[in-house]
PDB file of C-alpha atoms in Angstrom:
ATOM      1  CA  UNK A 136    -149.881 -40.845  16.098  1.00 84.00           C
ATOM      2  CA  UNK A 137    -153.182 -39.126  15.474  1.00 89.00           C
ATOM      3  CA  UNK A 138    -155.468 -37.673  18.127  1.00 90.00           C
ATOM      4  CA  UNK A 139    -158.776 -35.991  17.410  1.00 88.00           C
ATOM      5  CA  UNK A 140    -159.139 -33.800  20.491  1.00 89.00           C
ATOM      6  CA  UNK A 141    -156.949 -31.971  23.006  1.00 88.00           C
ATOM      7  CA  UNK A 142    -157.922 -34.603  25.599  1.00 89.00           C
ATOM      8  CA  UNK A 143    -156.726 -37.387  23.288  1.00 92.00           C
ATOM      9  CA  UNK A 144    -153.469 -35.493  22.697  1.00 91.00           C
ATOM     10  CA  UNK A 145    -152.855 -35.442  26.446  1.00 91.00           C
ATOM     11  CA  UNK A 146    -153.655 -39.169  26.707  1.00 93.00           C
ATOM     12  CA  UNK A 147    -151.249 -40.004  23.870  1.00 94.00           C
ATOM     13  CA  UNK A 148    -148.530 -37.835  25.407  1.00 92.00           C
ATOM     14  CA  UNK A 149    -148.926 -39.571  28.758  1.00 91.00           C
ATOM     15  CA  UNK A 150    -148.364 -42.928  27.043  1.00 93.00           C
ATOM     16  CA  UNK A 151    -145.894 -42.067  24.267  1.00 91.00           C
ATOM     17  CA  UNK A 152    -144.438 -38.689  25.253  1.00 84.00           C
ATOM     18  CA  UNK A 153    -140.814 -39.810  25.104  1.00 82.00           C
ATOM     19  CA  UNK A 154    -141.216 -40.863  21.479  1.00 88.00           C
ATOM     20  CA  UNK A 155    -143.018 -37.749  20.198  1.00 90.00           C
ATOM     21  CA  UNK A 156    -140.842 -35.359  18.151  1.00 84.00           C
ATOM     22  CA  UNK A 157    -143.349 -32.634  17.367  1.00 88.00           C
ATOM     23  CA  UNK A 158    -147.022 -31.854  17.936  1.00 91.00           C
ATOM     24  CA  UNK A 159    -149.148 -30.463  15.101  1.00 90.00           C
ATOM     25  CA  UNK A 160    -152.423 -29.331  16.597  1.00 92.00           C
ATOM     26  CA  UNK A 161    -155.516 -27.802  15.067  1.00 92.00           C
ATOM     27  CA  UNK A 162    -156.948 -24.808  16.918  1.00 92.00           C
ATOM     28  CA  UNK A 163    -160.553 -25.891  17.017  1.00 81.00           C
ATOM     29  CA  UNK A 164    -163.675 -24.782  18.786  1.00 71.00           C
ATOM     30  CA  UNK A 165    -163.831 -24.460  21.670  1.00 83.00           C
ATOM     31  CA  UNK A 166    -160.458 -22.729  21.671  1.00 91.00           C
ATOM     32  CA  UNK A 167    -160.304 -22.996  25.467  1.00 92.00           C
ATOM     33  CA  UNK A 168    -159.614 -26.742  25.178  1.00 92.00           C
ATOM     34  CA  UNK A 169    -156.555 -26.020  23.037  1.00 94.00           C
ATOM     35  CA  UNK A 170    -155.374 -23.522  25.642  1.00 96.00           C
ATOM     36  CA  UNK A 171    -155.795 -26.160  28.373  1.00 94.00           C
ATOM     37  CA  UNK A 172    -153.758 -28.617  26.311  1.00 95.00           C
ATOM     38  CA  UNK A 173    -150.951 -26.063  25.896  1.00 97.00           C
ATOM     39  CA  UNK A 174    -150.987 -25.310  29.627  1.00 97.00           C
ATOM     40  CA  UNK A 175    -150.842 -29.010  30.499  1.00 96.00           C
ATOM     41  CA  UNK A 176    -147.878 -29.650  28.213  1.00 96.00           C
ATOM     42  CA  UNK A 177    -146.079 -26.525  29.445  1.00 96.00           C
ATOM     43  CA  UNK A 178    -146.409 -27.590  33.086  1.00 96.00           C
ATOM     44  CA  UNK A 179    -145.178 -31.129  32.489  1.00 95.00           C
ATOM     45  CA  UNK A 180    -141.371 -31.349  32.783  1.00 94.00           C
ATOM     46  CA  UNK A 181    -141.241 -34.478  30.630  1.00 92.00           C
ATOM     47  CA  UNK A 182    -143.312 -32.986  27.792  1.00 94.00           C
ATOM     48  CA  UNK A 183    -142.538 -29.281  27.596  1.00 91.00           C
ATOM     49  CA  UNK A 184    -139.476 -29.845  25.386  1.00 90.00           C
ATOM     50  CA  UNK A 185    -141.724 -31.059  22.530  1.00 91.00           C
ATOM     51  CA  UNK A 186    -142.319 -28.262  20.004  1.00 90.00           C
ATOM     52  CA  UNK A 187    -146.010 -27.547  19.445  1.00 93.00           C
ATOM     53  CA  UNK A 188    -147.191 -26.140  16.131  1.00 92.00           C
ATOM     54  CA  UNK A 189    -150.718 -24.767  16.219  1.00 94.00           C
ATOM     55  CA  UNK A 190    -152.658 -24.550  12.941  1.00 94.00           C
ATOM     56  CA  UNK A 191    -155.929 -22.858  12.077  1.00 95.00           C
ATOM     57  CA  UNK A 192    -157.824 -21.080   9.360  1.00 92.00           C
ATOM     58  CA  UNK A 193    -158.429 -18.373  11.986  1.00 88.00           C
ATOM     59  CA  UNK A 194    -155.883 -15.598  12.278  1.00 90.00           C
ATOM     60  CA  UNK A 195    -157.299 -13.705  15.245  1.00 93.00           C
ATOM     61  CA  UNK A 196    -154.398 -11.903  16.890  1.00 96.00           C
ATOM     62  CA  UNK A 197    -155.656 -12.648  20.408  1.00 96.00           C
ATOM     63  CA  UNK A 198    -155.744 -16.405  19.732  1.00 96.00           C
ATOM     64  CA  UNK A 199    -152.324 -16.407  18.055  1.00 96.00           C
ATOM     65  CA  UNK A 200    -150.733 -14.443  20.907  1.00 97.00           C
ATOM     66  CA  UNK A 201    -152.312 -16.617  23.595  1.00 97.00           C
ATOM     67  CA  UNK A 202    -151.136 -19.826  21.901  1.00 97.00           C
ATOM     68  CA  UNK A 203    -147.588 -18.485  21.673  1.00 96.00           C
ATOM     69  CA  UNK A 204    -147.642 -17.270  25.282  1.00 98.00           C
ATOM     70  CA  UNK A 205    -148.825 -20.695  26.427  1.00 97.00           C
ATOM     71  CA  UNK A 206    -145.886 -22.410  24.763  1.00 95.00           C
ATOM     72  CA  UNK A 207    -146.670 -22.991  21.102  1.00 95.00           C
ATOM     73  CA  UNK A 208    -143.481 -22.817  19.047  1.00 90.00           C
ATOM     74  CA  UNK A 209    -145.372 -21.626  15.977  1.00 90.00           C
ATOM     75  CA  UNK A 210    -148.852 -20.689  14.793  1.00 94.00           C
ATOM     76  CA  UNK A 211    -149.595 -21.385  11.138  1.00 92.00           C
ATOM     77  CA  UNK A 212    -152.610 -20.045   9.277  1.00 93.00           C
ATOM     78  CA  UNK A 213    -154.214 -22.385   6.743  1.00 92.00           C
ATOM     79  CA  UNK A 214    -153.921 -23.061   3.936  1.00 93.00           C
ATOM     80  CA  UNK A 215    -150.337 -24.048   4.676  1.00 90.00           C
ATOM     81  CA  UNK A 216    -147.668 -23.371   2.108  1.00 89.00           C
ATOM     82  CA  UNK A 217    -145.212 -26.041   1.039  1.00 89.00           C
ATOM     83  CA  UNK A 218    -142.232 -24.119   2.435  1.00 88.00           C
ATOM     84  CA  UNK A 219    -143.882 -24.046   5.889  1.00 86.00           C
ATOM     85  CA  UNK A 220    -144.240 -27.828   5.854  1.00 83.00           C
ATOM     86  CA  UNK A 221    -140.660 -28.212   4.663  1.00 85.00           C
ATOM     87  CA  UNK A 222    -139.454 -26.012   7.539  1.00 84.00           C
ATOM     88  CA  UNK A 223    -141.357 -28.206  10.016  1.00 80.00           C
ATOM     89  CA  UNK A 224    -139.824 -31.362   8.603  1.00 78.00           C
ATOM     90  CA  UNK A 225    -136.337 -29.802   8.724  1.00 83.00           C
ATOM     91  CA  UNK A 226    -136.867 -28.857  12.368  1.00 74.00           C
ATOM     92  CA  UNK A 227    -137.882 -32.412  13.312  1.00 71.00           C
ATOM     93  CA  UNK A 228    -135.000 -33.930  11.366  1.00 76.00           C
ATOM     94  CA  UNK A 229    -132.445 -31.660  13.065  1.00 78.00           C
ATOM     95  CA  UNK A 230    -133.817 -32.445  16.526  1.00 71.00           C
ATOM     96  CA  UNK A 231    -133.547 -36.180  15.875  1.00 69.00           C
ATOM     97  CA  UNK A 232    -129.883 -35.812  14.970  1.00 71.00           C
ATOM     98  CA  UNK A 233    -129.075 -34.123  18.309  1.00 68.00           C
TER      99      UNK A 233
END
């Protein structure tokens, strides 16, 4: 499922949350909307088990730390390397087998 904004992510999660294995989210401007999305997911008992991978071409330490503190499982800086994508796929595959 593809969503183009943090608000759309929340809408999709409210409808399909039980079927979502992982969230890949772009840290976009304004960053505060991404933080709100992370807070919403973290507060929701039915959604907070879903790993959230934040991606951006920005590597500002303050943004990375805040995303991780708000519940992101990982923060990847673009361009992504093939081994990073392989690790994500492996993580999803292992979770499905549990």
